[in-house]
Amino acid sequence: MADGDDDMVASLLQSMSLTARSVNGTGGTRTLASSVKGSRASPMMPFRSHSGRFKAPETLYSSEDESTSSDIESEGDSDSSVEEDGGFRFSSFAPISASASVTLADDVSGPLRTWTQRQASSDSAQNSIMKFLNREKAQQELLEADLRLIRERIQVSAERDMSELTNRRKQQKEAEIQHLGNLHQAHSRQHQEGVKRLQDYQQEQRLEQSKLEEARRQEQQRQLEAQQRAEKERAMKQAEEATKQAAIAKAGQEEEKKRQAASAAASVAGGSPQRGLVGPPSPARTAVPSPSSSAGTGTATATRTVTGTAGRQVPPYVKQALSRMEKLVTIQEMSAKINDSTQPEIKRLRTQVKKTVNLSIQQISASMEQIVKKAEEMKQLMKLAQQEGEIMYQYTCNMVADKFKTQAESLIARSRSSCFPYAQTIVLVSVEFPLLLELVLAYLNKACPFTVPYFPAKAANETDDDLRVKWGYLRKEDGSLEAEDDFIGRMEGFMALFAAIPQCPVTVGRNFMAASVPHPFGIDQAWLWLARLLNQKIRRLTCMFLYVFLDIAGFSLCQSYPNQMKKVFILLAQSAVPQFEELKAKGTKGLEPALTNLRLYLTEYIRSGQARKPEGKDIPTTSLSQRHL
């Protein structure tokens, strides 16, 4: 019960006490409990115990009728009426009348009804609250159930999505692995096929090589047998010749005896003998043979021997080379101005020329198809340059020629067989644009004067290093000269390119050029160079240049001039090689490798009767990689 209800019960008890006193007619009579100390319950109604539950009083009136009791009692006596459970009882009660009873009932019933109504309202409110709380609890439980359901659904959906994502990733990974496996298998098959093709090709090459070696062995055997037969015949001829010479000598002796006898007879007769008009025969000189007149302008009559000395006058071919180099210097000066120009149009043309020239020459390879393609690109570039004017045309030709010269001293110097693709490209372009060949020869003559051939002499005020610079040695930044091996390597590259140009054909394919076009620098020029070199004084460098030139151009020269080249080879073996050996015996350095190579080359020619074909001369139609596809 609430605190307000307790106060109401206490006021009710007070009114009942007052009524009782009014009924008795005396104010001093105490019929109700004298005091209520700390109690919250009334003895007229159920009360609440300390435990919170309502409990009815045990009795309303006292069991003892003590009407004679004193109205004044001590507080200690009245306090003794308090029960252990917290309730109260009247210790004494005076008898009341019926009217007083009715009045008392009316007084009590009003507050009791009010209290009852309040209690009912409180119970109803408590019931409503309990119902509300129950509904709230039910709704809370429903919400929690819905929340759990939603969480379960979200978890299930998330697990399903995660499972699907994992499956998709797994499938993608498996697909990637399968794709990579397929690629690996395809690459493996391609590699195996390539290896098989390469093995087949190598097997074919080995078979061809074995066939060639067998053919070479058989040929060498035949040549050896032929040589033995020739030596046998030569011995027989020499014996016959000796017999004839002996017979001639004997006849001469008899003739001399007869002449002396006739002279003696004349002396006896007093006559004087006459002197012979024919003196002793002069020593024979073996000159360099000249090719047949079918060589056209390339016909050369050898007027000097291998052991001859250099003439004081400048030969015409040296003057021609000097004129060529003077023209190159003029074009180089003009090209330098173009390189320094800041005009937008000139810069554009200059960039286009450099890009095309560098790319085209770098892509030249040992494939006739590629050579023709790059030659056409350079021809188109020169046609465009001609449209811009003569200066731009000369600039373009100079750029191309300088690039070929760079390739000669770098790539060709390392691999001599690569000279043929570059030489073939030069010839194909020069047929239509001859200025290119003229500038290429000028670059070669300037960098390597032995391609003239010309051996600069030492002036009176020059040092040995100055003379070597005139020969082609490069001077470093510190003033010293390059190493001997570097110099020899560069010179061999220049000489190889020079020797390859005359033997390259001017026509490639059916539609490239007309067959009647003459060669701008044909095989007759190679013969002229060889004749001019052999008619000069033997030097240390002569051996090296002679071997490189014969190694590249000897095969083509023998095809064009077989009889003359045979005499040249015999002359070299009998006259030049001994002179080189004399130089070696005198302590000349750097002669041994070239002399050994030259001796082997001549020995092979004398043994086989034909010159060795240089490596790389037969340029295939397509590259090796394209043929394997």
C-alpha atoms as one frame of an Amber mdcrd trajectory, in Angstrom:
protein
   0.000   0.000   0.000   1.197   3.533  -0.710   2.225   6.083   1.894  -0.961
   8.174   1.160  -3.177   5.180   1.970  -1.384   4.741   5.312  -2.105   8.332
   6.238  -5.755   7.849   5.302  -6.024   4.768   7.610  -4.468   6.688  10.480
  -7.037   9.524  10.129  -9.851   6.974  10.030  -8.738   5.456  13.322  -8.664
   8.871  14.920 -12.253   9.611  13.845 -13.392   6.258  15.189 -11.821   7.074
  18.535 -13.547  10.389  18.689 -16.912   8.805  17.913 -16.476   6.282  20.621
 -15.829   8.992  23.178 -18.884  10.939  22.055 -21.044   7.860  22.463 -19.894
   7.267  25.986 -20.603  10.899  26.812 -17.364  11.619  28.412 -14.209  12.870
  26.822 -11.964  11.174  29.236 -12.934   7.634  28.344 -10.327   5.784  26.146
 -11.889   2.995  24.218  -9.487   2.977  21.296  -5.786   2.399  21.248  -4.137
   5.229  23.048  -1.357   5.544  20.550  -0.215   4.155  17.266   3.573   4.195
  17.200   5.210   3.554  13.884   2.261   1.470  12.654   0.989   1.641   9.072
  -2.123  -0.533   9.572  -5.471   0.082  11.262  -7.035  -2.446  13.686 -10.355
  -1.951  11.871  -9.201  -3.372   8.582  -6.690  -5.692   7.108  -3.160  -4.391
   7.396   0.040  -4.943   5.638   2.737  -6.810   7.323   6.406  -6.072   6.972
   6.521  -8.772   4.339   4.231  -6.779   2.041   1.073  -8.984   2.204  -2.306
  -8.030   3.758  -3.380  -9.824   6.907  -6.691  -9.644   8.860  -6.543  -8.773
  12.592  -7.080 -11.614  14.965  -9.917  -9.837  16.880 -11.656  -6.560  16.855
 -12.544  -6.447  20.470 -10.736  -7.563  23.504 -11.705 -10.970  24.861 -11.912
  -9.569  28.297 -14.715  -7.190  29.331 -12.982  -4.750  31.653 -15.557  -1.970
  31.938 -14.199  -0.917  35.312 -10.776  -0.246  33.953  -9.331   3.093  34.557
  -9.540   5.592  31.728  -6.017   6.612  32.533  -3.554   3.949  31.757   0.108
   4.142  31.500   1.831   4.085  28.241   3.678   1.017  29.269   0.399  -0.943
  29.683  -0.975   0.137  26.302   2.280  -0.681  24.611   2.031  -4.161  25.836
  -0.894  -4.768  23.484   1.339  -4.671  20.366   1.531  -8.105  18.795   4.654
  -9.667  17.394   3.374  -9.600  13.783   3.023  -5.801  13.825  -0.787  -5.574
  14.315  -2.784  -3.992  17.160  -5.812  -4.940  19.189  -7.995  -3.017  21.547
  -7.112  -3.693  25.102 -10.525  -2.606  26.231 -13.694  -1.519  24.521 -16.781
   0.110  26.044 -20.198  -1.091  24.881 -21.955   1.178  22.378 -25.565   1.705
  21.384 -27.256   0.801  18.065 -27.432   4.361  16.831 -23.814   4.869  17.622
 -23.086   1.692  15.840 -24.924   2.886  12.738 -23.152   6.202  12.832 -19.875
   4.411  13.291 -20.640   2.125  10.388 -21.506   5.033   8.165 -18.367   6.844
   9.153 -16.296   3.813   8.482 -17.987   2.679   5.255 -17.284   5.875   3.311
 -13.577   5.864   3.685 -13.596   2.111   3.327 -15.401   2.339  -0.012 -13.044
   5.074  -1.097 -10.125   2.937  -0.090 -11.639  -0.065  -1.829 -12.189   1.923
  -5.028  -8.674   3.222  -4.855  -7.412  -0.298  -4.269  -9.465  -1.535  -7.212
  -8.151   1.303  -9.387  -4.657   0.476  -8.225  -5.164  -3.184  -9.020  -6.639
  -2.276 -12.408  -3.714   0.027 -13.089  -1.337  -2.678 -11.975  -3.130  -5.139
 -14.228  -3.001  -2.649 -17.114   0.654  -2.021 -16.443   1.289  -5.729 -16.243
  -0.602  -6.290 -19.477   1.313  -3.418 -21.092   4.565  -4.774 -19.812   3.594
  -8.245 -20.997   2.690  -6.856 -24.399   5.940  -4.892 -24.488   7.825  -7.988
 -23.434   6.048 -10.030 -26.102   6.767  -7.377 -28.693  10.356  -7.229 -27.476
  10.605 -10.986 -27.804   9.051 -10.776 -31.277  11.502  -8.046 -32.211  14.375
 -10.065 -30.839  13.111 -13.114 -32.727  12.811 -11.047 -35.916  16.262  -9.621
 -35.283  17.692 -13.095 -34.776  15.929 -14.218 -37.939  17.271 -11.250 -39.868
  20.753 -11.894 -38.514  20.469 -15.529 -39.437  19.260 -14.596 -42.924  22.055
 -12.032 -43.317  24.604 -14.560 -42.126  23.217 -17.218 -44.453  23.153 -14.723
 -47.359  26.691 -13.575 -46.553  27.902 -17.152 -46.321  26.146 -17.939 -49.603
  27.643 -14.860 -51.300  31.062 -15.652 -49.877  30.730 -19.220 -51.053  29.676
 -18.072 -54.519  32.537 -15.546 -54.619  34.981 -18.212 -53.495  33.655 -20.598
 -56.121  33.903 -17.947 -58.834  37.457 -17.096 -57.821  38.306 -20.746 -57.684
  36.810 -21.255 -61.148  38.664 -18.198 -62.469  41.892 -19.436 -60.950  41.329
 -22.879 -62.424  40.536 -21.280 -65.807  43.717 -19.189 -65.615  45.745 -22.226
 -64.629  44.179 -24.157 -67.497  44.904 -21.271 -69.910  48.502 -21.027 -68.712
  48.813 -24.765 -69.050  47.499 -24.599 -72.603  49.898 -21.755 -73.414  52.773
 -23.695 -71.884  51.833 -26.756 -73.876  51.543 -24.684 -77.061  54.907 -23.044
 -76.411  56.407 -26.407 -75.592  55.077 -27.820 -78.852  56.391 -24.833 -80.777
  59.742 -25.135 -79.041  59.897 -28.831 -79.755  58.931 -28.230 -83.369  61.562
 -25.490 -83.633  64.161 -27.737 -82.032  63.175 -30.543 -84.377  63.386 -28.267
 -87.404  66.732 -26.992 -86.206  67.955 -30.523 -85.624  66.711 -31.540 -89.056
  68.426 -28.529 -90.560  71.631 -29.285 -88.666  71.378 -32.896 -89.771  70.960
 -31.750 -93.358  73.900 -29.412 -92.939  75.989 -32.209 -91.496  75.006 -34.474
 -94.361  75.810 -31.762 -96.866  79.043 -31.033 -95.043  79.959 -34.683 -95.047
  79.128 -34.872 -98.732  81.209 -31.778 -99.401  84.057 -33.143 -97.327  83.844
 -36.441 -99.144  83.748 -34.654-102.486  86.636 -32.443-101.362  88.592 -35.483
-100.230  87.948 -37.227-103.513  88.855 -34.067-105.367  92.022 -33.729-103.328
  92.802 -37.355-104.062  92.275 -36.774-107.767  94.332 -33.600-107.580  97.082
 -35.427-105.724  97.081 -38.167-108.327  97.054 -35.572-111.080  99.880 -33.727
-109.357 101.865 -36.926-109.067 101.256 -37.627-112.722 102.204 -34.068-113.574
 105.361 -34.317-111.499 106.183 -37.579-113.173 105.600 -36.051-116.581 107.579
 -32.987-115.527 110.443 -35.188-114.443 110.335 -37.000-117.735 110.222 -33.715
-119.604 113.081 -32.383-117.527 115.072 -35.508-118.340 114.281 -35.088-122.001
 115.135 -31.403-121.758 118.397 -32.209-120.054 119.196 -34.681-122.783 118.386
 -32.082-125.393 120.432 -29.442-123.561 123.348 -31.844-123.382 123.070 -32.522
-127.094 122.840 -28.791-127.784 125.801 -28.101-125.523 127.777 -30.797-127.245
 126.852 -29.386-130.653 127.789 -25.926-129.406 131.120 -27.115-128.209 131.764
 -28.703-131.569 130.654 -25.499-133.297 132.903 -23.472-130.980 135.802 -25.736
-131.855 135.074 -25.275-135.512 134.820 -21.480-135.050 138.064 -21.337-133.115
 139.698 -23.418-135.819 138.415 -21.069-138.490 139.564 -18.078-136.435 142.965
 -19.555-136.032 143.123 -20.164-139.737 142.135 -16.574-140.402 144.760 -15.317
-138.012 147.297 -17.342-139.707 146.159 -15.766-142.944 146.630 -12.262-141.321
 142.955 -11.237-140.857 141.459  -9.744-137.591 138.336 -11.313-136.007 135.083
  -9.258-135.557 133.273  -8.762-132.181 129.849 -10.281-131.679 126.985  -7.733
-131.806 124.821  -9.608-129.313 125.958  -9.179-125.761 125.124 -11.354-122.835
 121.421 -11.742-122.202 119.888  -9.445-119.586 118.180 -10.991-116.545 114.588
 -11.957-117.189 111.806  -9.916-115.564 108.425 -11.366-114.855 105.718  -8.733
-115.256 102.099  -8.821-113.967  99.841 -10.143-116.723  96.896  -8.069-117.935
  93.392  -9.391-118.514  91.906  -9.817-121.963  90.480  -6.898-123.854  86.966
  -8.032-122.965  87.454  -6.214-119.667  86.869  -2.911-121.472  88.272   0.013
-119.549  89.647  -2.408-116.983  92.450  -3.576-119.314  95.819  -2.863-117.735
  99.275  -3.568-119.056 101.752  -4.227-116.303 104.790  -2.000-116.740 106.462
  -2.745-113.440 107.462  -5.836-111.540 106.804  -6.845-107.971 110.366  -5.882
-107.116 110.174  -2.508-108.830 110.442   0.865-107.121 107.865   3.608-106.840
 107.897   6.236-109.575 108.371   9.907-108.846 105.277  11.059-110.727 101.815
  10.663-109.210  99.943   7.907-111.063  96.590   8.813-112.680  94.595   6.556
-110.385  96.062   8.382-107.366  95.043  11.704-108.903  91.557  10.296-109.422
  91.372   9.265-105.756  92.581  12.704-104.638  89.938  14.374-106.792  87.328
  12.075-105.283  88.390  12.997-101.744  88.380  16.734-102.573  84.786  16.413
-103.696  83.983  14.579-100.467  85.491  17.403 -98.392  83.355  19.940-100.239
  80.176  17.950 -99.638  81.110  17.452 -95.973  81.463  21.197 -95.491  78.052
  21.729 -97.065  76.586  18.947 -94.889  77.980  20.618 -91.769  76.058  23.771
 -92.643  72.853  21.758 -93.027  73.468  20.108 -89.649  73.928  23.514 -88.030
  70.876  25.067 -89.694  67.949  26.105 -87.466  65.359  26.490 -90.209  62.290
  24.333 -89.449  62.025  22.869 -92.950  65.719  21.937 -93.091  65.550  20.463
 -89.599  62.559  18.356 -90.643  64.302  17.036 -93.771  67.518  16.440 -91.827
  65.698  14.427 -89.173  63.845  12.384 -91.784  67.065  11.590 -93.674  68.973
  10.545 -90.535  66.150   8.376 -89.262  65.608   6.587 -92.578  69.327   6.086
 -93.269  70.125   4.742 -89.791  67.129   2.412 -89.727  67.617   1.103 -93.275
  71.345   0.370 -92.964  71.010  -1.192 -89.525  68.347  -3.586 -90.879  70.470
  -4.865 -93.772  71.004  -8.603 -93.339  72.229 -11.631 -95.299  68.962 -11.969
 -97.201  68.524 -10.822-100.777  64.898 -10.009-100.080  65.885  -7.715 -97.205
  68.719  -6.156 -99.234  66.386  -5.278-102.114  63.833  -3.863 -99.664  66.349
  -1.591 -97.954  67.883  -0.540-101.276  64.434   0.535-102.490  63.899   2.515
 -99.279  67.178   4.391 -99.783  66.364   5.009-103.454  63.015   6.497-102.508
  64.746   8.685 -99.934  67.235   9.943-102.522  64.447  10.693-104.975  62.740
  12.813-102.353  66.057  14.515-101.603  66.547  15.303-105.310  63.155  16.969
-105.342  64.362  19.262-102.544  67.449  20.270-104.531  70.994  19.208-105.335
  72.299  20.231-101.912  69.870  17.984-100.059  70.632  15.165-102.517  74.374
  15.467-101.826  73.666  15.658 -98.093  71.654  12.412 -98.263  74.306  10.571
-100.314  76.989  11.730 -97.886  74.940  10.523 -94.923  74.477   7.074 -96.498
  78.135   6.759 -97.530  79.351   7.773 -94.069  77.080   5.162 -92.474  78.494
   2.436 -94.760  82.007   3.524 -93.828  81.095   3.239 -90.126  79.745  -0.274
 -90.679  82.957  -1.225 -92.467  85.246  -0.235 -89.570  83.003  -1.792 -86.919
  80.782  -4.673 -88.040  82.704  -5.818 -91.128  85.986  -5.566 -89.218  84.612
  -8.119 -86.721  82.885 -10.359 -89.292  84.430 -10.134 -92.760  81.625 -12.160
 -94.392  79.132  -9.358 -93.651  80.753  -7.187 -96.326  78.689  -8.777 -99.123
  75.182  -7.618 -98.003  76.426  -4.027 -97.583  78.338  -4.090-100.879  75.292
  -5.479-102.695  73.104  -2.687-101.282  75.653  -0.063-102.371  75.725  -1.450
-105.916  71.925  -1.644-106.254  71.494   1.971-105.141  74.523   3.294-107.073
  73.216   1.961-110.391  70.599   4.719-110.247  72.468   7.174-107.993  76.217
   6.972-108.901  77.148   9.765-106.481  76.693   7.306-103.617  79.381   4.936
-104.919  81.731   7.832-105.586  81.380   9.039-101.982  81.715   5.516-100.570
  85.011   5.080-102.485  86.124   8.514-101.296  85.464   7.562 -97.666  87.360
   4.280 -98.134  90.310   5.971 -99.885  90.480   8.647 -97.185  90.265   6.246
 -94.234  92.395   3.545 -95.884  94.728   4.901 -98.628  95.719   1.316 -99.445
  92.378   0.932-101.272  93.772   3.306-103.935  96.392   1.570-103.665  98.695
   4.240-102.293 101.390   4.125 -99.608 102.036   7.676 -98.386 105.721   8.489
 -98.023 107.315  10.212 -95.058 108.118  13.864 -95.550 111.346  15.435 -94.384
 109.816  17.220 -91.398 107.407  14.423 -90.329 107.712  11.959 -87.475 106.903
   8.266 -87.569 103.561   8.943 -85.857 102.707  11.540 -88.513 103.404   8.965
 -91.196 101.204   6.380 -89.446  98.368   8.907 -89.264  98.701   9.343 -93.038
  98.419   5.549 -93.332  95.152   5.565 -91.397  96.064   5.256 -87.724  93.683
   7.062 -85.369  95.126   9.488 -82.850  93.627   9.335 -79.345  92.740  12.300
 -77.148  96.004  12.014 -75.236  97.968  12.274 -78.497  98.970   8.631 -78.717
  98.067   6.355 -81.627  95.667   3.455 -81.572  96.972  -0.082 -81.065  98.336
  -2.039 -84.007  95.599  -4.693 -83.756  92.857  -2.042 -83.832  94.437  -0.440
 -86.882  94.760  -3.772 -88.721  91.161  -4.693 -87.887  89.747  -1.432 -89.243
  91.869  -1.617 -92.385  90.686  -5.186 -93.027  87.070  -4.013 -92.759  87.661
  -1.220 -95.289  89.528  -3.541 -97.658  86.842  -6.254 -97.438  84.051  -3.820
 -98.368  86.202  -2.397-101.189  86.929  -5.897-102.567  83.262  -6.997-102.348
  81.786  -4.101-104.348  83.199  -5.052-107.830  81.831  -8.624-107.729  78.231
  -7.823-106.653  75.686  -8.041-109.498  73.715  -5.002-110.598  70.500  -6.997
-111.100  68.551  -8.836-108.456  65.244 -10.418-109.410  63.381 -10.056-112.657
  61.899  -6.591-112.177  64.536  -4.738-110.189  66.745  -3.384-112.983  67.358
  -4.038-116.652  70.046  -6.626-117.378  71.863  -4.259-119.767  72.807  -1.773
-117.045  76.618  -1.642-116.718  78.319  -2.144-113.398  79.434   1.204-111.899
  82.578  -0.399-110.400  82.986  -3.830-111.970  85.404  -6.717-111.600  87.861
  -5.026-113.973  88.479  -2.437-111.219  89.450  -5.267-108.885  91.965  -6.499
-111.480  93.373  -2.965-111.850  93.841  -2.628-108.090  95.650  -5.974-107.900
  97.936  -5.111-110.819  98.742  -1.688-109.330  99.539  -3.195-105.935 101.852
  -5.851-107.376 103.706  -3.239-109.402 104.675  -1.385-106.215 107.425  -1.988
-103.718 106.911  -4.855-101.298 106.107  -3.602 -97.774 104.991  -5.139 -94.510
 101.362  -4.009 -94.955 101.290  -5.259 -98.557 101.034  -8.852 -97.363  98.009
  -8.175 -95.151  96.076  -6.160 -97.738  96.920  -8.638-100.481  95.586 -11.579
 -98.486  92.332  -9.811 -97.465  91.728  -8.686-101.045  92.338 -12.170-102.516
  90.269 -13.814 -99.784  87.234 -11.669-100.767  87.735 -11.079-104.514  90.100
 -13.880-105.621  87.293 -16.301-106.440  85.480 -13.818-108.715  88.749 -12.750
-110.355  89.558 -16.370-111.169  86.113 -16.781-112.722  86.555 -13.658-114.858
  90.264 -14.017-115.678  91.274 -17.642-115.091  94.467 -17.646-117.166  95.779
 -14.310-115.933  95.027 -15.115-112.266  96.873 -18.403-112.614  99.980 -16.505
-113.660  99.447 -14.015-110.808  99.257 -16.781-108.236 102.411 -18.406-109.613
 104.136 -15.030-109.549 103.082 -14.462-105.937 104.278 -17.899-104.863 107.628
 -17.600-106.653 108.442 -13.937-106.153 106.268 -12.150-103.551 106.252 -14.787
-100.809 110.068 -15.089-100.760 110.364 -11.314-100.461 107.910 -11.304 -97.528
 109.986 -14.020 -95.907 113.078 -11.880 -96.349 111.318  -9.017 -94.554 110.355
 -11.396 -91.765 113.942 -12.620 -91.489 115.097  -9.011 -91.095 112.925  -8.684
 -87.987 109.848  -6.982 -89.427 107.062  -7.234 -86.823 103.402  -8.061 -87.487
 104.093  -9.962 -90.709 103.704 -13.553 -89.548  99.831 -13.916 -89.429  99.237
 -12.372 -92.850 102.160 -14.260 -94.427 100.891 -17.572 -93.046  97.374 -16.915
 -94.370  98.687 -15.863 -97.782 100.937 -18.916 -98.033  98.033 -21.262 -97.171
  95.783 -19.516 -99.677  98.290 -19.876-102.503  99.062 -23.478-101.557  95.386
 -24.377-101.658  95.003 -22.731-105.070  98.052 -24.495-106.513  96.839 -27.793
-105.114  93.198 -27.497-106.259  93.581 -25.313-109.327  90.838 -22.923-108.165
  90.469 -20.127-105.666  88.538 -20.597-102.452  84.999 -19.163-102.440  84.697
 -16.563 -99.659  82.258 -17.105 -96.839  79.038 -15.124 -97.273  79.354 -14.575
-101.034  76.241 -16.609-101.869  73.498 -14.496-100.318  70.282 -16.521 -99.809
  66.975 -15.259-101.130  65.404 -15.239 -97.668  66.854 -15.291 -94.188  67.490
 -18.515 -92.300  64.704 -17.811 -89.780  62.152 -17.328 -92.586  63.205 -20.556
 -94.275  62.657 -22.487 -91.059  59.079 -21.256 -90.644
